[in-house]
Every structure is written in C-alpha cells, then in structure tokens.
Short mmCIF file of C-alpha atoms in Angstrom, two decimals:
data_model
loop_
_atom_site.label_atom_id
_atom_site.label_comp_id
_atom_site.label_asym_id
_atom_site.label_seq_id
_atom_site.Cartn_x
_atom_site.Cartn_y
_atom_site.Cartn_z
CA UNK A 1 14.20 -16.07 -7.49
CA UNK A 2 12.38 -12.22 -5.63
CA UNK A 3 8.93 -11.74 -5.63
CA UNK A 4 7.02 -9.12 -7.19
CA UNK A 5 4.10 -7.14 -5.03
CA UNK A 6 1.60 -4.73 -5.77
CA UNK A 7 0.40 -2.26 -2.49
CA UNK A 8 -2.17 0.14 -2.90
CA UNK A 9 -3.02 2.76 -0.38
CA UNK A 10 -6.16 4.46 1.41
CA UNK A 11 -8.29 6.88 -0.47
CA UNK A 12 -11.93 5.47 -1.03
CA UNK A 13 -13.17 7.13 -4.40
CA UNK A 14 -9.62 7.82 -5.50
CA UNK A 15 -8.96 4.37 -5.45
CA UNK A 16 -10.36 4.87 -9.42
CA UNK A 17 -7.12 5.89 -9.72
CA UNK A 18 -5.24 3.46 -9.01
CA UNK A 19 -7.48 0.66 -10.84
CA UNK A 20 -6.50 2.88 -14.06
CA UNK A 21 -2.60 1.97 -13.10
CA UNK A 22 -3.44 -1.10 -12.46
CA UNK A 23 -4.80 -1.28 -16.27
CA UNK A 24 -1.47 -0.21 -17.16
CA UNK A 25 0.69 -2.62 -15.56
CA UNK A 26 -1.23 -5.46 -15.65
CA UNK A 27 -2.53 -4.78 -19.19
CA UNK A 28 0.32 -3.24 -21.39
CA UNK A 29 3.13 -4.30 -19.14
CA UNK A 30 2.12 -7.48 -18.31
CA UNK A 31 2.58 -7.95 -15.33
CA UNK A 32 1.73 -10.45 -12.41
CA UNK A 33 2.03 -10.28 -8.78
CA UNK A 34 3.14 -12.58 -6.26
CA UNK A 35 1.57 -10.35 -3.30
CA UNK A 36 -1.52 -7.57 -3.24
CA UNK A 37 -1.49 -5.83 -0.26
CA UNK A 38 -4.37 -3.42 -0.31
CA UNK A 39 -5.94 -0.51 2.92
CA UNK A 40 -9.08 0.64 2.54
CA UNK A 41 -9.95 1.32 -0.76
CA UNK A 42 -7.04 -0.87 -1.55
CA UNK A 43 -8.27 -3.45 0.17
CA UNK A 44 -11.38 -3.64 -2.18
CA UNK A 45 -9.29 -3.40 -5.08
CA UNK A 46 -6.59 -6.33 -4.20
CA UNK A 47 -9.71 -9.51 -4.46
CA UNK A 48 -9.88 -8.66 -8.42
CA UNK A 49 -5.93 -8.05 -8.57
CA UNK A 50 -5.36 -11.54 -7.54
CA UNK A 51 -8.00 -13.25 -9.06
CA UNK A 52 -7.70 -11.19 -12.64
CA UNK A 53 -11.28 -10.01 -12.59
CA UNK A 54 -9.61 -6.72 -14.04
CA UNK A 55 -12.75 -6.34 -15.92
CA UNK A 56 -14.87 -6.40 -13.16
CA UNK A 57 -12.97 -4.40 -10.65
CA UNK A 58 -12.85 -1.53 -13.55
CA UNK A 59 -17.19 -1.93 -13.44
CA UNK A 60 -17.07 -1.52 -10.07
CA UNK A 61 -15.29 1.52 -10.20
CA UNK A 62 -16.99 3.26 -13.29
CA UNK A 63 -20.16 2.62 -11.84
CA UNK A 64 -19.65 3.27 -7.97
CA UNK A 65 -21.75 6.38 -7.80
CA UNK A 66 -24.74 4.06 -8.45
CA UNK A 67 -24.35 1.94 -5.29
CA UNK A 68 -24.79 4.19 -2.81
CA UNK A 69 -22.19 2.79 -1.05
CA UNK A 70 -22.39 5.71 1.76
CA UNK A 71 -24.67 8.04 2.99
CA UNK A 72 -24.53 10.89 5.57
CA UNK A 73 -26.88 10.54 8.97
CA UNK A 74 -29.21 13.17 9.31
CA UNK A 75 -27.20 15.98 12.05
CA UNK A 76 -30.03 15.46 14.73
CA UNK A 77 -28.64 11.70 14.96
CA UNK A 78 -25.01 12.68 15.51
CA UNK A 79 -25.40 13.17 19.20
CA UNK A 80 -26.22 8.90 19.61
CA UNK A 81 -24.58 7.80 16.49
CA UNK A 82 -21.25 6.01 16.11
CA UNK A 83 -20.28 7.55 13.17
CA UNK A 84 -21.57 10.62 10.84
CA UNK A 85 -22.12 7.76 7.88
CA UNK A 86 -23.44 4.93 7.25
CA UNK A 87 -22.00 2.49 4.86
CA UNK A 88 -24.94 -0.05 4.44
CA UNK A 89 -25.00 0.51 0.40
CA UNK A 90 -20.59 -0.57 0.74
CA UNK A 91 -21.96 -3.60 2.91
CA UNK A 92 -24.65 -4.88 0.44
CA UNK A 93 -22.17 -4.02 -2.83
CA UNK A 94 -19.23 -6.32 -1.19
CA UNK A 95 -21.60 -9.09 -0.65
CA UNK A 96 -22.24 -9.21 -3.98
CA UNK A 97 -18.54 -8.24 -5.65
CA UNK A 98 -17.03 -10.89 -2.82
CA UNK A 99 -18.72 -14.03 -3.42
CA UNK A 100 -18.29 -17.88 -2.93
CA UNK A 101 -16.78 -18.48 -6.11
CA UNK A 102 -14.29 -15.64 -6.10
CA UNK A 103 -13.35 -16.62 -2.08
CA UNK A 104 -12.57 -19.86 -3.61
CA UNK A 105 -9.87 -18.78 -6.03
CA UNK A 106 -8.19 -17.14 -3.64
CA UNK A 107 -7.87 -19.51 -1.27
CA UNK A 108 -6.86 -21.87 -4.04
CA UNK A 109 -4.24 -19.28 -5.48
CA UNK A 110 -0.30 -19.52 -5.30
CA UNK A 111 -0.23 -16.01 -4.61
CA UNK A 112 -1.22 -13.83 -1.18
CA UNK A 113 -3.50 -11.26 -0.92
CA UNK A 114 -3.53 -8.90 2.50
CA UNK A 115 -6.19 -6.97 3.96
CA UNK A 116 -4.44 -4.02 6.20
CA UNK A 117 -7.10 -3.20 9.04
CA UNK A 118 -6.61 -2.06 12.90
CA UNK A 119 -7.63 -3.75 15.94
CA UNK A 120 -9.39 -0.55 17.48
CA UNK A 121 -8.89 -1.76 20.76
CA UNK A 122 -5.12 -2.99 21.71
CA UNK A 123 -4.44 -0.43 18.23
CA UNK A 124 -2.51 -3.49 16.59
CA UNK A 125 -2.08 -3.81 13.17
CA UNK A 126 -4.05 -7.05 11.98
CA UNK A 127 -3.28 -8.25 7.94
CA UNK A 128 -5.93 -10.72 7.12
CA UNK A 129 -4.59 -12.85 4.31
CA UNK A 130 -5.49 -15.62 1.94
CA UNK A 131 -3.24 -18.29 -0.20
CA UNK A 132 -0.30 -20.38 0.87
CA UNK A 133 0.70 -19.98 4.73
CA UNK A 134 3.44 -16.82 4.75
CA UNK A 135 6.15 -18.18 7.11
CA UNK A 136 6.90 -14.53 8.61
CA UNK A 137 6.37 -13.00 11.84
CA UNK A 138 6.41 -9.35 13.16
CA UNK A 139 6.33 -7.49 16.45
CA UNK A 140 4.79 -4.59 13.97
CA UNK A 141 1.78 -6.64 13.13
CA UNK A 142 -0.66 -10.15 13.42
CA UNK A 143 -1.25 -12.15 10.48
CA UNK A 144 -4.93 -13.93 10.27
CA UNK A 145 -5.57 -16.45 7.60
CA UNK A 146 -9.21 -15.58 6.26
CA UNK A 147 -11.07 -18.73 6.69
CA UNK A 148 -14.53 -18.11 5.08
CA UNK A 149 -16.15 -15.32 2.47
CA UNK A 150 -17.75 -14.14 5.21
CA UNK A 151 -14.66 -13.17 7.09
CA UNK A 152 -13.33 -11.92 3.44
CA UNK A 153 -16.61 -9.31 3.52
CA UNK A 154 -15.79 -8.51 7.12
CA UNK A 155 -11.92 -7.69 6.65
CA UNK A 156 -12.67 -5.66 3.73
CA UNK A 157 -15.27 -3.56 4.73
CA UNK A 158 -13.21 -2.85 8.20
CA UNK A 159 -10.18 -1.91 6.51
CA UNK A 160 -12.43 0.78 4.26
CA UNK A 161 -14.29 1.90 7.43
CA UNK A 162 -12.39 5.17 9.07
CA UNK A 163 -13.12 5.65 12.75
CA UNK A 164 -15.76 8.55 13.07
CA UNK A 165 -17.03 9.00 9.74
CA UNK A 166 -17.84 5.40 9.31
CA UNK A 167 -18.44 2.91 11.72
CA UNK A 168 -16.46 0.41 13.39
CA UNK A 169 -16.69 -3.29 12.68
CA UNK A 170 -16.68 -6.84 14.44
CA UNK A 171 -14.64 -9.70 13.24
CA UNK A 172 -14.57 -12.46 15.62
CA UNK A 173 -15.27 -11.12 18.90
CA UNK A 174 -12.75 -8.00 18.05
CA UNK A 175 -12.71 -4.25 17.08
CA UNK A 176 -11.27 -3.41 13.57
CA UNK A 177 -11.20 -0.07 11.52
CA UNK A 178 -9.30 1.45 8.53
CA UNK A 179 -5.70 0.35 8.06
CA UNK A 180 -4.88 3.61 7.10
CA UNK A 181 -5.50 4.57 10.59
CA UNK A 182 -1.69 3.38 11.28
CA UNK A 183 -0.79 2.18 7.65
CA UNK A 184 -1.98 3.80 5.08
CA UNK A 185 0.96 1.96 2.33
CA UNK A 186 1.42 -1.38 4.36
CA UNK A 187 4.74 -2.41 2.70
CA UNK A 188 6.74 -3.88 4.93
CA UNK A 189 5.16 -7.38 4.70
CA UNK A 190 5.65 -7.60 0.92
CA UNK A 191 9.37 -6.99 1.76
CA UNK A 192 9.21 -9.21 5.15
CA UNK A 193 7.20 -11.93 2.50
CA UNK A 194 11.01 -11.56 0.15
CA UNK A 195 9.15 -9.02 -2.50
CA UNK A 196 12.75 -7.77 -4.49
CA UNK A 197 10.22 -5.67 -6.88
CA UNK A 198 7.37 -3.56 -5.55
CA UNK A 199 4.66 -1.27 -7.24
CA UNK A 200 3.13 0.83 -5.07
CA UNK A 201 0.43 3.15 -5.96
CA UNK A 202 -0.26 6.38 -3.67
CA UNK A 203 -4.08 7.95 -3.60
CA UNK A 204 -2.82 11.59 -2.69
CA UNK A 205 -0.84 13.81 -4.80
CA UNK A 206 2.60 14.97 -5.11
CA UNK A 207 1.34 18.61 -5.04
CA UNK A 208 0.50 19.82 -1.48
CA UNK A 209 -0.56 23.16 -1.30
CA UNK A 210 -3.64 23.70 -0.48
CA UNK A 211 -5.98 26.94 -1.33
CA UNK A 212 -6.22 29.36 1.67
CA UNK A 213 -9.11 31.07 0.87
CA UNK A 214 -10.94 27.75 1.59
CA UNK A 215 -10.19 27.99 4.96
CA UNK A 216 -10.21 32.29 4.98
CA UNK A 217 -13.90 32.53 6.43
CA UNK A 218 -13.61 30.22 9.90
CA UNK A 219 -17.77 31.12 10.02
CA UNK A 220 -18.68 28.99 7.45
CA UNK A 221 -16.52 25.86 7.87
CA UNK A 222 -18.45 22.32 8.82
CA UNK A 223 -17.75 19.68 11.33
CA UNK A 224 -17.38 17.64 8.47
CA UNK A 225 -15.02 19.81 6.75
CA UNK A 226 -13.19 19.79 9.71
CA UNK A 227 -12.77 16.31 10.43
CA UNK A 228 -12.00 15.48 6.76
CA UNK A 229 -8.80 18.30 6.49
CA UNK A 230 -8.12 16.38 10.27
CA UNK A 231 -8.18 13.34 8.90
CA UNK A 232 -6.36 14.47 6.06
CA UNK A 233 -3.37 15.56 7.83
CA UNK A 234 -3.34 12.49 9.85
CA UNK A 235 -3.18 10.35 7.13
CA UNK A 236 -0.25 12.49 5.22
CA UNK A 237 1.65 11.78 8.49
CA UNK A 238 1.07 8.18 8.62
CA UNK A 239 1.85 7.81 4.83
CA UNK A 240 5.29 9.48 4.87
CA UNK A 241 5.92 7.22 8.12
CA UNK A 242 5.34 4.23 5.64
CA UNK A 243 6.93 5.20 2.58
CA UNK A 244 10.10 6.96 3.85
CA UNK A 245 11.52 3.68 5.91
CA UNK A 246 10.55 1.54 3.11
CA UNK A 247 12.73 3.31 0.51
CA UNK A 248 15.86 3.76 3.02
CA UNK A 249 15.80 -0.14 3.19
CA UNK A 250 15.87 0.01 -0.74
CA UNK A 251 18.47 1.83 -1.20
CA UNK A 252 20.24 0.05 1.83
CA UNK A 253 20.21 -3.25 0.33
CA UNK A 254 21.13 -1.77 -2.84
CA UNK A 255 24.50 0.14 -1.20
CA UNK A 256 24.89 -3.77 0.77
CA UNK A 257 24.74 -5.30 -2.75
CA UNK A 258 27.37 -2.73 -4.24
CA UNK A 259 29.60 -3.45 -1.44
CA UNK A 260 29.58 -7.10 -1.90
CA UNK A 261 30.07 -6.65 -5.83
CA UNK A 262 33.53 -4.55 -4.86
CA UNK A 263 34.54 -6.96 -2.12
CA UNK A 264 33.79 -10.01 -4.37
CA UNK A 265 36.30 -8.08 -7.27
CA UNK A 266 38.69 -6.99 -4.55
CA UNK A 267 38.88 -10.76 -3.52
CA UNK A 268 39.43 -11.94 -7.21
CA UNK A 269 41.92 -9.43 -7.56
CA UNK A 270 43.92 -10.19 -4.56
CA UNK A 271 43.93 -13.96 -5.86
CA UNK A 272 45.52 -12.71 -9.19
CA UNK A 273 48.33 -10.86 -7.91
CA UNK A 274 49.31 -13.62 -5.08
CA UNK A 275 48.88 -15.90 -8.01
CA UNK A 276 50.00 -15.19 -10.93
CA UNK A 277 52.54 -11.93 -10.04
CA UNK A 278 54.02 -13.28 -6.88
CA UNK A 279 53.11 -10.81 -4.58
CA UNK A 280 53.64 -11.76 -0.93
CA UNK A 281 50.54 -12.58 1.44
CA UNK A 282 51.94 -10.67 4.26
CA UNK A 283 52.06 -7.53 1.87
CA UNK A 284 48.63 -8.07 0.52
CA UNK A 285 47.01 -8.22 3.91
CA UNK A 286 48.98 -4.98 4.80
CA UNK A 287 47.23 -3.68 2.03
CA UNK A 288 44.19 -4.99 2.18
CA UNK A 289 43.73 -3.93 6.09
CA UNK A 290 44.77 -0.38 5.03
CA UNK A 291 42.65 0.52 1.85
CA UNK A 292 40.46 -2.51 1.50
CA UNK A 293 38.66 -2.68 4.76
CA UNK A 294 34.81 -2.43 4.92
CA UNK A 295 32.61 -1.56 7.75
CA UNK A 296 30.75 -4.04 8.92
CA UNK A 297 26.93 -4.69 8.09
CA UNK A 298 24.79 -4.06 10.64
CA UNK A 299 22.65 -7.19 11.93
CA UNK A 300 19.54 -5.55 10.66
CA UNK A 301 20.36 -5.58 7.46
CA UNK A 302 19.99 -9.80 7.28
CA UNK A 303 19.43 -9.85 3.77
CA UNK A 304 21.56 -8.51 0.89
CA UNK A 305 18.58 -8.51 -1.76
CA UNK A 306 18.06 -5.97 -3.23
CA UNK A 307 14.46 -4.04 -3.20
CA UNK A 308 13.22 -1.68 -5.76
CA UNK A 309 10.55 0.28 -4.98
CA UNK A 310 8.33 1.64 -7.99
CA UNK A 311 5.82 4.82 -6.95
CA UNK A 312 2.95 5.64 -8.96
CA UNK A 313 1.40 8.78 -7.83
CA UNK A 314 -0.91 11.54 -8.68
CA UNK A 315 0.77 14.55 -9.81
CA UNK A 316 -1.72 17.70 -9.19
CA UNK A 317 -4.22 17.86 -6.52
CA UNK A 318 -6.78 18.45 -9.88
CA UNK A 319 -5.63 14.59 -11.19
CA UNK A 320 -8.16 13.53 -7.41
CA UNK A 321 -11.50 15.88 -8.48
CA UNK A 322 -13.44 13.99 -5.50
CA UNK A 323 -13.17 14.06 -1.90
CA UNK A 324 -12.56 10.33 -0.22
CA UNK A 325 -16.32 9.55 0.10
CA UNK A 326 -17.64 11.37 -2.93
CA UNK A 327 -18.75 8.86 -5.39
CA UNK A 328 -19.85 10.26 -8.88
CA UNK A 329 -18.94 7.92 -12.37
CA UNK A 330 -18.35 10.97 -14.76
CA UNK A 331 -15.19 11.72 -12.17
CA UNK A 332 -14.14 8.23 -11.57
CA UNK A 333 -13.99 7.28 -14.86
CA UNK A 334 -11.51 10.07 -15.83
CA UNK A 335 -9.54 9.24 -12.75
CA UNK A 336 -9.55 5.48 -14.15
CA UNK A 337 -7.92 7.24 -17.25
CA UNK A 338 -5.67 9.87 -15.36
CA UNK A 339 -4.19 7.06 -13.56
CA UNK A 340 -3.26 4.96 -16.48
CA UNK A 341 -1.57 7.56 -18.36
CA UNK A 342 0.26 8.70 -15.05
CA UNK A 343 1.25 5.40 -14.63
CA UNK A 344 2.49 5.17 -18.20
CA UNK A 345 4.83 7.73 -17.46
CA UNK A 346 6.00 7.23 -14.26
CA UNK A 347 6.78 3.66 -14.71
CA UNK A 348 8.97 4.14 -18.14
#
C-alpha cells in the first residue's frame, strides 16, 4: 500500500501559511502522514507534524514575532561578517522546542521525517532523517540518520540558514546551509520512499508580477533589497525545477497505469474471441500486431504505481504580507487563517 507524504517548501515567516494549510489537512481532512519532508521553515514545521504537536506548532508561528529569531547586524560589521543577519534567537528557540522528549518521539515513530540541507563544500543535497531505516539510495542526495537531539537542532538550524543572509552551520565536521539553495521543494525523496499521495505546500504565490515602481529609483535601492530580490529569483528557478519534473513523473505514472489497464482488457478480449468465438490464434496474432501494439515503457519508469501530487499555494502576493525574514505576529496569524481557507478551496 502506498504511503502519504507531506512536503513543505522554504519561506521563512511564510511558514505560517503552511501551518494554516496543515491545520486543514490534519484537523479537517484527518490526514495522517507516513513521511514529512521540509526545507528551511518547512524543516522547523516537520518535527511538530510527525509528532502530532499541531497546537505547539500554531503557538510557535503565532508568536514568532516575540522571539527575536533574526537580528540584522550593524552595517559597519558587514565587511568582516560572514552574514548580514545573526540567528541567535532562532537557535535559542530551536533548543527550547526541539527538546529531548520530542527527539525521543521522532526516534520511536514508525513514520519518517526528512530535513533537507546542502553540504556547502561539496554542493550535495543532504537529507537528515528520523524514523525507520529508509532502504533507498540516490545519486541526487545523501541520507544521514539523526543520532541525537543536538544533531536535530543543528540540522533544522542549518536548513533555515540562507548563505550571505544568515550564517552557515557546522555539523559533524561539515559545513551546511539552507536546503533551498538547491532544492526548495524536496519531492523526490518522497517518491523514492514509495509515496503515492503527496501533499506539497509551496510558500510563494501563484501571482508572479512585481511592482515596477518599487525598482524605478535605482539610487534608493539598498544592498539588502537587491540581495533579497536576487535570492528570490534564484529560488523561483529552483522551485520550478523541483515541481515540474515531479508533476511529469505523476502524469507519466498515470499514463503507465492506463496503458496497463488497456492491455489487460485487450488480453481478456483476445481470450474470449479465441475460446468462445473460435477465432484462430493466428488471425488474432495478426490483428493484435497491427492494431494493438503498445510502445515499450522506458526503463526509467520501473514502477507503475500512480503518484498523485496535490499542491497548496498562495493565490496572490498579498496572501504573504511579510518578507522572508520579517516576523510580525498579527500578519503571521492572518497567514495561518489564509493557509487554512485556501487549502480548503484547493484540496476540494
């Protein structure tokens, strides 16, 4: 039987929208996830979903503005600094919320959680995971099991650290960064693990227009504004590269299943024509070779299991009123409500 997976993209404060969508999926639809995969803010959400701590998840994102998660460094420090922002507040909150009790629950769970990061030196995607042994391998990414609570905190912290904006993180001798640098919506591990129902939350709006007036006066553009826009463009490209091949895989598996059903039906018809209507086998062979020959399925599609991908995504830019590193309680509560309502509409 196929597994059900939840995949959550990166997006910083926009994770509040994902929390609202999850409230609908879990609270209203009653969905249970065998696999939860997150990048960046999605990696912070994942442990709470796997351990059914939805109330705690809502509490965190509703009050994130009180925590001082990120703090911009003074301009005079930038020359020697390794990042524009420091994330001491985020680190402290991760230690508080990702405690030993939660790690034990993750370890004992029959379900898998994956935290997507990037090894900044090798450029390899590294998924840290909890739960049962995965039994899969891929040239596209590495898998590392989380051995203790401290490594969990480090992995989630690394997954949320965008190079230049926030500092890189050292884990077991390696240097790690935000998984969104290379894979902002990590769907492929879910497919590799046998998920046939995938719910993906994309934390960027379907509306792609930007206000040209905001960029008209080049003299007033700040370094941070330009850096954030650059990151946004890169992430848009990564996001498209993540989702389009996965959707193609879904459509391909649907096609393979349809071909298999047609072939089965034709085989049954052939048996009836031969046995009950006494049509010679040689005539049927000639008929089938001319009209009922199907192309061979390519080897890159070893499984005919149908993969369904359901996407929840903000409709408009105004649905995400905060910048990635802005944390304001009122707007985040609004995003939670918006995520709930739009999940209700989009998952009909």
